[in-house]
Coordinates of C-alpha atoms and ligand atoms in Angstrom, one line a residue:
M1 CA 97.0 125.4 138.5
S2 CA 93.3 125.1 137.6
T3 CA 92.1 127.6 135.0
I4 CA 88.5 126.5 134.7
R5 CA 85.9 128.4 136.7
I6 CA 82.3 127.6 137.4
L7 CA 80.0 130.2 136.1
S8 CA 77.6 131.6 138.6
D9 CA 73.9 130.7 138.1
R10 CA 73.2 134.3 137.3
V11 CA 75.6 134.4 134.4
A12 CA 74.6 131.0 133.3
N13 CA 71.0 132.1 133.0
Q14 CA 71.9 135.1 131.1
I15 CA 73.4 133.0 128.4
A16 CA 70.5 131.5 126.5
A17 CA 70.5 127.8 127.1
G18 CA 69.5 125.5 124.4
E19 CA 69.9 122.3 122.5
V20 CA 73.6 122.3 121.7
I21 CA 73.7 118.9 120.2
E22 CA 71.1 118.3 117.6
R23 CA 73.0 116.0 115.2
P24 CA 76.5 114.4 114.8
A25 CA 77.9 117.4 113.0
A26 CA 77.1 119.5 116.1
V27 CA 79.4 117.2 118.1
V28 CA 82.1 117.6 115.6
K29 CA 81.7 121.3 115.6
E30 CA 82.0 121.6 119.4
L31 CA 85.0 119.3 119.6
V32 CA 86.9 121.0 116.7
E33 CA 86.1 124.4 118.2
N34 CA 87.5 123.2 121.5
S35 CA 90.7 122.0 119.8
L36 CA 91.2 125.3 118.1
D37 CA 90.5 127.2 121.4
A38 CA 93.2 125.0 122.9
G39 CA 95.7 126.3 120.4
A40 CA 96.0 123.1 118.4
T41 CA 98.1 123.2 115.2
R42 CA 97.1 119.6 114.2
I43 CA 93.5 118.4 114.3
E44 CA 92.3 115.0 113.1
V45 CA 88.7 114.2 112.7
E46 CA 87.4 110.7 112.0
F47 CA 83.9 109.4 111.9
R48 CA 81.9 106.4 110.9
S49 CA 78.3 105.9 109.7
G50 CA 77.4 109.5 109.4
G51 CA 78.9 110.1 112.9
R52 CA 76.3 108.1 114.8
A53 CA 78.5 105.1 115.4
Y54 CA 81.8 106.9 116.0
I55 CA 83.4 110.3 116.1
R56 CA 87.0 110.9 117.1
V57 CA 88.6 114.4 117.4
E58 CA 92.2 114.5 118.3
D59 CA 94.4 117.5 118.7
N60 CA 97.9 118.6 119.8
G61 CA 96.6 121.6 121.8
S62 CA 97.1 122.6 125.4
G63 CA 95.5 119.5 126.9
M64 CA 94.1 119.4 130.4
T65 CA 95.3 118.5 133.8
R66 CA 93.3 115.8 135.6
D67 CA 91.4 118.4 137.7
D68 CA 90.5 120.4 134.7
A69 CA 89.5 117.4 132.7
L70 CA 87.1 116.4 135.5
L71 CA 85.8 119.9 135.8
S72 CA 85.3 120.3 132.0
L73 CA 82.5 117.8 132.3
E74 CA 80.5 119.8 134.8
R75 CA 77.7 122.0 133.3
H76 CA 78.8 125.6 132.8
A77 CA 82.4 124.7 133.4
T78 CA 84.5 126.8 131.1
S79 CA 88.0 128.3 131.1
K80 CA 87.0 130.9 128.6
M81 CA 84.9 133.5 130.5
A82 CA 83.9 134.5 133.9
E83 CA 81.3 137.3 133.6
T84 CA 78.7 138.5 131.2
A85 CA 80.8 141.4 130.2
D86 CA 83.3 138.9 128.8
L87 CA 80.8 138.1 126.1
D88 CA 81.7 141.4 124.5
R89 CA 85.4 140.4 124.4
L90 CA 85.1 136.8 123.2
V91 CA 88.0 135.6 121.2
T92 CA 87.3 131.9 121.7
F93 CA 84.7 129.8 120.0
G94 CA 83.4 128.3 123.2
F95 CA 82.1 130.2 126.2
R96 CA 79.1 128.4 127.5
G97 CA 80.8 125.4 129.1
E98 CA 77.9 123.3 127.9
A99 CA 79.3 121.2 125.1
L100 CA 81.3 118.5 126.8
P101 CA 78.6 117.7 129.5
S102 CA 75.9 117.8 126.9
I103 CA 77.7 115.3 124.6
A104 CA 78.7 113.1 127.5
S105 CA 75.0 112.9 128.5
V106 CA 73.8 111.5 125.2
A107 CA 76.7 109.1 124.1
R108 CA 79.5 107.0 125.2
F109 CA 82.2 109.6 125.8
E110 CA 85.9 108.9 126.2
L111 CA 88.4 111.6 126.9
Q112 CA 92.2 111.2 126.9
T113 CA 94.2 114.3 127.6
L114 CA 97.7 115.4 128.6
S115 CA 98.7 118.9 129.6
V116 CA 102.2 119.9 128.6
G117 CA 104.6 119.2 131.5
E118 CA 102.4 116.6 133.1
E119 CA 103.8 113.1 133.5
A120 CA 100.7 111.0 133.0
G121 CA 97.7 111.6 130.9
T122 CA 94.1 111.3 132.1
E123 CA 91.5 109.1 130.7
I124 CA 87.8 109.6 131.6
L125 CA 85.0 107.4 130.5
I126 CA 81.3 108.5 130.7
N127 CA 78.4 106.5 129.3
G128 CA 75.1 108.2 128.7
G129 CA 75.9 110.7 131.5
R130 CA 77.0 108.1 134.0
F131 CA 80.5 108.3 135.2
V132 CA 82.4 105.0 134.5
H133 CA 86.1 105.6 135.4
V134 CA 89.0 108.0 135.5
R135 CA 92.5 106.7 135.3
D136 CA 96.0 107.4 134.0
C137 CA 96.8 106.9 130.4
G138 CA 99.9 107.4 128.2
R139 CA 99.6 109.9 125.4
P140 CA 101.4 112.9 123.9
A141 CA 100.3 116.4 124.8
G142 CA 96.9 117.3 123.6
T143 CA 93.4 115.8 123.7
R144 CA 91.6 113.0 122.1
I145 CA 87.9 112.6 122.4
V146 CA 85.9 109.6 121.1
V147 CA 82.1 109.9 121.0
S148 CA 80.3 106.7 120.1
Q149 CA 76.8 105.3 120.2
L150 CA 75.5 108.9 119.8
F151 CA 71.8 109.3 120.9
N152 CA 71.6 105.5 121.7
A153 CA 69.9 106.4 125.0
V154 CA 67.7 109.1 123.3
P155 CA 65.7 107.2 120.7
A156 CA 63.5 110.2 120.0
R157 CA 66.6 112.2 119.0
R158 CA 68.0 109.3 117.0
K159 CA 64.8 109.1 114.9
F160 CA 65.2 112.7 113.7
L161 CA 68.6 112.0 112.2
K162 CA 68.7 111.8 108.4
S163 CA 70.4 109.2 106.3
D164 CA 74.1 108.5 107.0
A165 CA 74.9 110.3 103.7
T166 CA 73.2 113.4 104.8
E167 CA 74.7 113.4 108.3
S168 CA 78.1 112.8 106.8
A169 CA 77.7 115.7 104.4
H170 CA 77.0 118.0 107.4
I171 CA 80.1 116.8 109.1
I172 CA 82.3 117.3 106.1
H173 CA 80.9 120.7 105.5
C174 CA 81.5 121.6 109.2
V175 CA 85.1 120.5 109.2
R176 CA 85.8 122.3 105.9
L177 CA 84.4 125.5 107.5
Y178 CA 86.8 125.4 110.4
A179 CA 89.7 124.2 108.2
L180 CA 89.1 127.3 106.1
S181 CA 89.1 129.7 109.0
S182 CA 92.3 128.2 110.5
P183 CA 94.6 127.6 107.6
Q184 CA 97.6 127.6 110.1
A185 CA 96.4 124.3 111.6
A186 CA 96.8 121.0 109.7
F187 CA 93.5 119.2 109.3
T188 CA 92.7 115.6 108.5
L189 CA 89.2 114.3 107.9
I190 CA 88.6 110.6 107.6
E191 CA 85.2 109.0 106.9
D192 CA 84.8 105.2 107.3
G193 CA 88.6 104.7 107.1
R194 CA 89.0 106.8 103.9
A195 CA 90.6 110.3 103.9
I196 CA 88.2 113.0 102.7
F197 CA 91.0 115.5 102.8
R198 CA 94.4 116.0 104.5
S199 CA 95.6 119.5 104.5
P200 CA 98.9 120.5 105.9
E201 CA 99.5 123.9 107.5
C202 CA 98.7 126.5 104.9
H203 CA 99.9 130.1 104.6
T204 CA 96.8 131.5 103.0
T205 CA 93.1 130.9 102.8
A206 CA 93.5 130.5 99.0
E207 CA 95.9 127.6 99.6
R208 CA 93.5 126.0 102.0
V209 CA 90.6 126.4 99.5
A210 CA 92.7 124.7 96.8
E211 CA 93.5 121.9 99.3
I212 CA 90.0 121.1 100.3
F213 CA 87.8 122.4 97.5
G214 CA 90.1 121.8 94.6
R215 CA 92.4 124.0 92.4
Q216 CA 89.6 124.8 90.0
I217 CA 87.5 126.6 92.5
A218 CA 90.5 128.3 94.0
E219 CA 91.4 129.6 90.5
A220 CA 87.9 131.0 89.9
M221 CA 88.2 133.2 93.0
L222 CA 89.7 136.6 93.6
P223 CA 91.4 137.7 96.8
V224 CA 89.7 140.6 98.5
E225 CA 91.0 142.7 101.4
A226 CA 89.7 146.0 102.8
T227 CA 89.8 147.9 106.1
E228 CA 87.7 150.8 107.3
A229 CA 86.6 152.2 110.6
G230 CA 87.3 149.2 112.7
L231 CA 86.0 146.7 110.1
T232 CA 88.2 144.4 108.2
L233 CA 87.1 142.2 105.3
R234 CA 89.3 139.6 103.7
G235 CA 88.8 136.4 101.8
L236 CA 88.0 135.2 98.3
I237 CA 85.1 136.1 96.0
S238 CA 84.2 134.6 92.7
R239 CA 84.9 136.2 89.4
P240 CA 82.0 137.9 87.5
G241 CA 80.1 135.2 85.6
V242 CA 81.1 132.4 87.9
G243 CA 78.0 131.5 89.8
R244 CA 76.1 128.7 91.6
A245 CA 72.5 127.7 91.7
T246 CA 72.3 127.9 95.5
R247 CA 73.5 130.2 98.2
H248 CA 75.3 127.5 100.0
E249 CA 78.7 128.4 98.6
M250 CA 78.6 131.9 100.1
I251 CA 80.5 131.1 103.2
T252 CA 80.9 133.8 105.8
Y253 CA 82.8 134.2 109.0
V254 CA 82.7 136.8 111.7
N255 CA 85.8 137.0 113.9
R256 CA 86.8 133.6 112.5
R257 CA 83.5 132.0 113.5
P258 CA 81.5 130.6 110.7
V259 CA 78.1 132.3 110.7
D260 CA 74.9 132.6 108.9
S261 CA 74.2 136.2 108.4
R262 CA 71.5 137.7 106.3
T263 CA 73.4 141.0 106.3
L264 CA 76.5 139.4 104.8
S265 CA 74.8 137.2 102.3
Y266 CA 72.5 140.0 101.0
A267 CA 75.4 142.3 100.7
L268 CA 77.1 139.7 98.6
I269 CA 74.1 139.0 96.4
E270 CA 73.6 142.7 96.0
S271 CA 77.2 143.3 94.9
Y272 CA 76.9 140.7 92.1
H273 CA 73.4 141.6 91.0
E274 CA 74.6 142.9 87.7
L275 CA 77.3 140.3 87.3
L276 CA 75.4 137.1 87.5
P277 CA 72.2 136.0 85.7
K278 CA 69.1 135.9 87.8
G279 CA 68.9 133.0 90.2
R280 CA 72.6 132.5 90.3
Y281 CA 74.7 133.2 93.4
P282 CA 78.3 134.1 93.8
L283 CA 80.8 131.9 95.6
A284 CA 82.6 133.5 98.5
F285 CA 84.8 132.8 101.5
L286 CA 84.5 136.0 103.4
F287 CA 86.1 136.8 106.8
L288 CA 84.8 139.9 108.6
E289 CA 86.7 141.1 111.6
L290 CA 85.3 143.6 114.0
D291 CA 85.2 144.6 117.6
P292 CA 83.5 141.6 119.4
A293 CA 81.4 144.1 121.2
A294 CA 79.8 145.2 117.9
V295 CA 78.5 141.7 117.2
D296 CA 76.1 139.5 119.1
V297 CA 77.0 135.8 118.7
N298 CA 74.6 134.7 121.4
V299 CA 71.3 134.8 119.5
H300 CA 71.3 131.1 118.6
P301 CA 72.3 128.2 120.8
A302 CA 74.4 126.6 118.1
K303 CA 75.9 130.1 117.5
R304 CA 75.7 130.1 113.8
E305 CA 73.6 133.2 113.5
V306 CA 74.9 136.6 114.4
R307 CA 73.6 140.1 114.7
F308 CA 75.5 143.2 114.2
R309 CA 75.0 146.3 116.3
N310 CA 75.3 148.4 113.2
E311 CA 73.8 146.3 110.4
S312 CA 73.8 149.1 107.8
Q313 CA 77.4 150.0 108.4
V314 CA 78.5 146.4 107.9
R315 CA 76.4 146.0 104.8
A316 CA 77.6 149.1 103.2
F317 CA 81.2 148.3 104.0
V318 CA 80.9 144.8 102.5
I319 CA 79.2 146.0 99.3
R320 CA 81.8 148.7 98.8
S321 CA 84.7 146.4 99.3
V322 CA 83.4 143.7 97.0
L323 CA 82.5 146.2 94.3
D324 CA 85.8 147.9 94.5
R325 CA 87.5 144.6 94.0
L326 CA 85.3 143.7 91.1
R327 CA 85.8 147.0 89.5
E328 CA 89.6 146.8 89.9
L329 CA 89.3 143.5 88.1
G330 CA 87.9 145.4 85.1
A331 CA 91.2 147.4 85.2
T332 CA 93.2 144.3 85.6
V333 CA 91.6 142.4 82.8
Q334 CA 92.4 145.2 80.6
A335 CA 95.9 145.4 82.0
V336 CA 96.5 141.8 81.0
A337 CA 96.2 143.1 77.4
P338 CA 98.2 146.3 77.6
V339 CA 99.3 148.6 74.9
A340 CA 103.0 148.9 74.2
G341 CA 102.5 152.6 73.6
G342 CA 103.8 154.5 70.5
E343 CA 102.1 153.8 67.2
A344 CA 100.2 150.9 68.7
A345 CA 98.4 153.2 70.9
R346 CA 95.6 154.6 68.9
A347 CA 93.5 157.5 69.8
W348 CA 89.8 156.6 70.1
A349 CA 87.9 157.0 67.0
P350 CA 85.2 159.6 67.3
A351 CA 81.8 158.2 68.3
G352 CA 79.0 158.1 65.8
V353 CA 78.5 154.5 66.3
M354 CA 75.8 155.2 68.8
P355 CA 73.5 158.0 67.9
G356 CA 73.1 160.3 70.9
L357 CA 75.8 158.5 72.9
G358 CA 78.4 161.2 73.5
P359 CA 81.4 160.8 75.6
P360 CA 80.7 159.3 79.0
P361 CA 79.7 161.8 81.5
E362 CA 82.2 162.5 84.2
S363 CA 79.8 162.4 87.0
R364 CA 78.6 158.8 87.3
M365 CA 75.6 157.7 89.3
A366 CA 75.8 157.8 93.0
A367 CA 78.1 155.6 95.0
P368 CA 78.9 152.9 95.6
F369 CA 80.2 152.8 92.0
P370 CA 82.8 155.3 91.2
A371 CA 83.7 155.7 87.5
Y372 CA 85.8 153.0 85.9
R373 CA 89.3 154.1 85.2
P374 CA 91.6 152.3 82.8
P375 CA 95.1 151.5 84.0
L376 CA 97.9 153.9 83.4
A377 CA 100.7 151.8 82.1
A378 CA 101.2 148.4 80.8
P379 CA 102.2 146.2 83.7
A380 CA 104.3 143.1 83.1
P381 CA 102.2 140.4 81.3
V382 CA 100.5 138.1 83.6
A383 CA 100.7 134.3 83.3
A384 CA 97.5 132.5 82.6
G385 CA 95.5 132.0 85.8
A386 CA 98.0 133.9 87.8
A387 CA 97.0 136.3 90.4
V388 CA 95.8 139.8 89.7
V389 CA 98.0 142.7 88.9
T390 CA 96.7 146.1 90.1
A391 CA 97.5 148.7 87.6
P392 CA 97.9 152.4 88.3
R393 CA 95.4 154.6 86.7
D394 CA 95.6 157.9 84.7
E395 CA 93.3 160.1 82.8
A396 CA 95.8 160.5 80.0
L397 CA 95.4 156.9 79.1
R398 CA 91.7 157.1 78.8
A399 CA 92.1 157.9 75.2
K400 CA 94.1 154.9 74.4
T401 CA 93.7 151.2 74.5
G402 CA 96.0 148.4 74.0
W403 CA 93.5 146.5 71.9
R404 CA 94.3 146.3 68.2
Y405 CA 91.3 145.4 66.1
V406 CA 91.8 142.3 63.9
G407 CA 88.3 141.6 62.6
L408 CA 84.9 140.3 63.2
A409 CA 84.1 136.6 63.6
H410 CA 80.7 135.3 62.9
G411 CA 79.4 138.9 62.7
V412 CA 79.3 138.9 66.5
Y413 CA 82.7 138.5 68.0
A414 CA 85.2 141.3 67.6
L415 CA 88.7 140.0 67.7
F416 CA 91.5 142.1 69.1
E417 CA 95.1 141.4 69.6
T418 CA 97.2 142.9 72.4
D419 CA 100.7 142.7 73.6
A420 CA 99.7 140.0 76.1
G421 CA 97.1 138.0 74.2
V422 CA 93.9 138.0 72.3
V423 CA 90.5 139.4 73.3
L424 CA 87.1 138.3 71.9
L425 CA 84.5 140.9 72.5
D426 CA 80.8 140.1 72.2
R427 CA 79.6 143.2 70.3
R428 CA 76.0 142.8 71.4
A429 CA 76.8 142.3 75.1
A430 CA 79.1 145.3 75.0
H431 CA 76.5 147.5 73.4
E432 CA 74.0 146.3 75.9
R433 CA 76.2 147.3 78.8
V434 CA 77.0 150.7 77.3
W435 CA 73.3 151.4 76.7
Y436 CA 72.2 150.2 80.0
E437 CA 74.5 152.6 81.8
R438 CA 73.7 155.3 79.4
L439 CA 70.0 154.9 80.1
R440 CA 70.3 154.7 83.8
E441 CA 72.3 157.9 83.7
Q442 CA 69.7 159.6 81.6
F443 CA 66.8 158.3 83.8
A444 CA 68.5 159.6 86.9
T445 CA 69.6 163.0 85.6
A446 CA 67.3 164.2 82.9
R447 CA 63.8 163.9 81.6
V448 CA 63.8 161.4 78.7
A449 CA 62.9 163.1 75.4
T450 CA 60.0 161.6 73.5
Q451 CA 59.6 161.1 69.8
R452 CA 56.0 161.3 68.7
L453 CA 54.9 158.4 66.5
L454 CA 53.4 159.2 63.1
L455 CA 51.1 156.2 63.5
P456 CA 50.1 155.6 67.1
V457 CA 50.3 152.0 68.1
P458 CA 47.1 150.5 69.5
V459 CA 47.4 148.0 72.4
E460 CA 44.6 145.9 73.8
L461 CA 45.2 144.5 77.3
D462 CA 43.3 142.3 79.8
A463 CA 41.7 143.8 82.8
I464 CA 44.5 143.0 85.2
T465 CA 47.3 144.4 83.0
T466 CA 45.2 147.4 82.4
A467 CA 45.0 148.1 86.1
L468 CA 48.8 147.6 86.4
L469 CA 49.5 149.9 83.5
L470 CA 47.2 152.7 84.8
D471 CA 49.0 152.4 88.1
R472 CA 52.4 153.0 86.5
L473 CA 51.4 155.2 83.7
E474 CA 53.0 158.3 85.3
F475 CA 56.3 156.5 85.7
L476 CA 56.3 155.5 82.0
Q477 CA 55.3 159.0 81.0
G478 CA 58.2 160.3 83.0
H479 CA 60.5 158.1 81.1
G480 CA 59.7 159.0 77.5
F481 CA 56.4 157.3 76.7
E482 CA 53.2 158.9 75.7
I483 CA 50.4 156.5 76.3
A484 CA 46.7 157.5 76.0
E485 CA 43.8 155.4 77.3
F486 CA 41.0 155.2 74.9
G487 CA 38.2 152.9 75.5
R488 CA 38.0 149.9 77.9
N489 CA 41.3 148.0 78.1
F490 CA 42.5 149.9 75.1
F491 CA 45.5 152.1 74.9
R492 CA 47.4 154.0 72.3
V493 CA 51.1 154.5 72.3
E494 CA 51.6 158.0 70.9
G495 CA 55.2 158.6 71.7
V496 CA 58.2 156.5 72.7
P497 CA 61.6 157.5 74.1
E498 CA 63.9 159.0 71.5
W499 CA 66.4 156.2 71.6
M500 CA 63.8 153.6 70.7
D501 CA 63.1 152.3 67.2
P502 CA 59.3 153.0 66.8
A503 CA 59.0 149.5 65.3
D504 CA 59.9 148.1 68.7
A505 CA 57.4 150.1 70.6
E506 CA 54.7 147.5 71.0
A507 CA 57.1 144.6 71.8
F508 CA 58.9 146.7 74.3
L509 CA 55.6 147.8 76.0
R510 CA 54.7 144.1 76.3
D511 CA 58.1 143.4 78.0
V512 CA 57.4 146.3 80.3
L513 CA 54.0 144.9 81.2
G514 CA 55.5 141.5 81.8
A515 CA 58.0 143.1 84.2
L516 CA 55.1 145.0 85.9
R517 CA 53.3 141.7 86.4
E518 CA 56.4 140.2 88.0
G519 CA 56.5 143.2 90.3
L520 CA 59.8 144.4 88.9
L521 CA 58.9 148.0 88.2
T522 CA 57.9 148.5 91.7
A523 CA 56.5 151.9 92.7
K524 CA 58.2 151.5 96.0
D525 CA 61.7 152.0 94.8
L526 CA 62.2 154.4 91.9
D527 CA 65.9 153.5 91.4
L528 CA 65.1 149.8 91.1
A529 CA 62.3 150.4 88.7
R530 CA 64.6 152.6 86.6
D531 CA 67.3 149.9 86.6
E532 CA 64.8 147.4 85.4
L533 CA 63.5 149.6 82.7
A534 CA 67.1 150.4 81.5
R535 CA 67.8 146.7 81.6
L536 CA 64.8 145.8 79.5
A537 CA 65.5 148.5 77.0
S538 CA 69.2 147.8 76.6
L539 CA 68.5 144.1 76.0
R540 CA 65.5 144.4 73.7
A541 CA 64.6 147.9 72.5
V542 CA 67.7 149.7 71.7
R543 CA 68.8 149.6 68.1
L544 CA 72.3 148.4 67.8
P545 CA 74.4 149.9 65.1
E546 CA 75.1 148.0 61.9
G547 CA 78.6 149.3 61.4
T548 CA 81.5 147.0 62.1
S549 CA 84.4 149.2 61.0
E550 CA 87.5 149.3 63.0
A551 CA 86.8 152.9 64.1
E552 CA 83.4 151.7 65.4
M553 CA 84.8 148.8 67.2
Q554 CA 87.5 150.9 68.9
A555 CA 84.8 153.4 69.9
L556 CA 82.7 150.6 71.4
V557 CA 85.6 149.5 73.5
A558 CA 86.2 153.0 74.7
Q559 CA 82.6 153.4 75.6
L560 CA 82.6 150.0 77.3
F561 CA 85.6 150.9 79.4
S562 CA 84.1 154.1 80.6
C563 CA 81.3 152.1 82.1
R564 CA 81.2 151.5 85.8
Q565 CA 81.2 147.8 85.2
P566 CA 82.6 146.8 81.8
L567 CA 83.0 143.1 82.5
A568 CA 79.4 142.0 82.0
N569 CA 76.2 142.9 80.3
P570 CA 73.2 144.0 82.3
I571 CA 72.2 140.5 83.2
G572 CA 75.7 139.3 84.1
K573 CA 76.9 137.7 80.9
P574 CA 80.5 138.4 80.0
T575 CA 81.2 141.2 77.5
F576 CA 84.6 139.8 76.5
I577 CA 86.9 136.9 77.0
E578 CA 90.6 137.0 76.8
L579 CA 93.3 134.5 76.2
S580 CA 96.9 135.3 77.1
Y581 CA 99.7 134.2 74.9
S582 CA 101.0 132.1 77.7
E583 CA 97.7 130.3 77.9
L584 CA 97.7 129.8 74.1
A585 CA 101.3 128.5 74.2
R586 CA 100.2 126.1 76.9
R587 CA 97.3 124.9 74.8
F588 CA 99.5 124.5 71.8
Q589 CA 101.9 122.7 74.0
R590 CA 104.8 125.0 73.1
Ligands
LIG1 P1 83.4 125.9 126.3 O1 84.2 125.5 125.1 O2 82.2 126.7 126.1 O3 84.3 126.4 127.4 P2 83.1 123.0 126.6 O4 82.1 122.2 127.3 O5 83.2 122.9 125.1 O6 82.8 124.5 127.0 O7 84.5 122.8 127.2 C1 84.7 122.9 128.6 C2 86.2 123.3 128.9 O8 87.0 122.1 128.7 C3 86.8 124.3 128.0 O9 86.6 125.6 128.6 C4 88.3 124.0 128.0 O10 88.9 124.5 129.2 C5 88.3 122.5 128.2 N1 88.5 121.8 126.9 C6 87.6 121.2 126.2 N2 88.1 120.6 125.1 C7 89.5 120.8 125.2 C8 90.6 120.5 124.3 N3 90.4 119.8 123.2 N4 91.8 120.8 124.8 C9 92.0 121.5 125.9 N5 91.0 121.9 126.7 C10 89.7 121.5 126.4
LIG2 MG1 83.5 124.4 123.6

């Protein structure tokens, strides 16, 4: 009952051929994919010397009959597809039927396999593409492949390999990727006789992440799940403020296949752009599922890169799902510190803390950020580090918070107590967030009012900056500045936006010019330029109130929580930190 078919030449040619095996990790990838395709629930990977001396992949999958085993080593022999149209329905990792023959042609290749129900297993040995023997062997159902002396016969290829340590890092990364995408299978990874990880079957991706990346990373992540119009996204994303210096920890999958996708990584970066400082990247393990026909996995021979038929739909969906989750977290964090109701629930003190900052407008800026809504009722307190509680939301509670003001520490940190713990609010960061959103709103909806300066501020610039300024003068004038050119490279600031302290005018203008030089106030994208202007202003040029009375602190919290993103200031620093009583009890060893 042979299930392997030979692809016709026509089909074979339609599938871009290419170098499948470029380094030891590519061997591991192909073999592990085959094991998963064979339905294995236990996969063991062992390698030595960065994989060039020895790689063993052993599974308890379907195994192969002798005929199939022999056929599997023929070029374009695959049991996984028969026609080009099948490419649109791919549910397996493999489809080219190229991996085994390619590997066998550049290494010593030993295969042992037993298909369930067969009496004897099959052993096949091939050395550098030359057939050595086929014979019976005893083994349990499943397949074991040992690849040794990789590239021995191809010195040119061998020369391109990096150090053992580098090759080994690639292998480890590769096995982790697949272990993550298939938590239901037990994985073992052994390097030079030492176990890198042993992960039993797991129920969730989060468990698997904890197993192979460590508890700490697992706890810094939030589960995310969303479905919409044939697209499903699930996985784990990092909390705001948790970032990495490189993009390598944004790990993405499409239909369980680990992929490199600009669409997905840009969507992630974009979702976090206010939540992480510049140059930091989120961590993520994201699984996107969609109709295989809507994605092209065949653009790269090693199949890491994918293209979506509808890039913008995928991008918008991912951004929306991630942002929704992060915003929900805002609700949750507040929910961890809920109010008991009754006398503890105070009405918001009237504003007055922030001149000109009225109640938050109901209509927020355009999607994808709907307005933040505080939770309705106090959910049960959550244990420290425990998963997230989603709270129901209600307008009636907008006027209340569970935070009871205790006092101000160090002139900076407002301390609140709640029924669930204590909260430390960074006053400055909170004001910055509130002002940032306030200004963005203003820029987008109204002309910014100008206050004329009694004494205009003279500014002298170099020639390049002069040109830049002249170029964007209209933009600045549309946003509350009155700047007149008088003389070569000389300007006079005659008016500034009403929210600015005139004493800050020159310093702020220099910030703006700096941003201009860095190309941040681009004329190409008005929204981006406005974001940047609001960011600069909220961080540097907005006068923060002196007052620290209880009413003022309560009002600040109210304003913060009417922001679209209350958790971080405009450059991704946290606005508050909370400690639950259970966490405190743990620390005090109660
Ligand atoms: P592809 O995966 O693209 O089909 P491969 O060269 O990787 O091509 O494998 C060829 C065929 O060998 C597969 O289609 C499958 O039928 C069989 N095969 C390979 N590895 C295994 C395994 N571990 N268990 C069962 N069958 C396997
Ligand atoms: Mg394969």
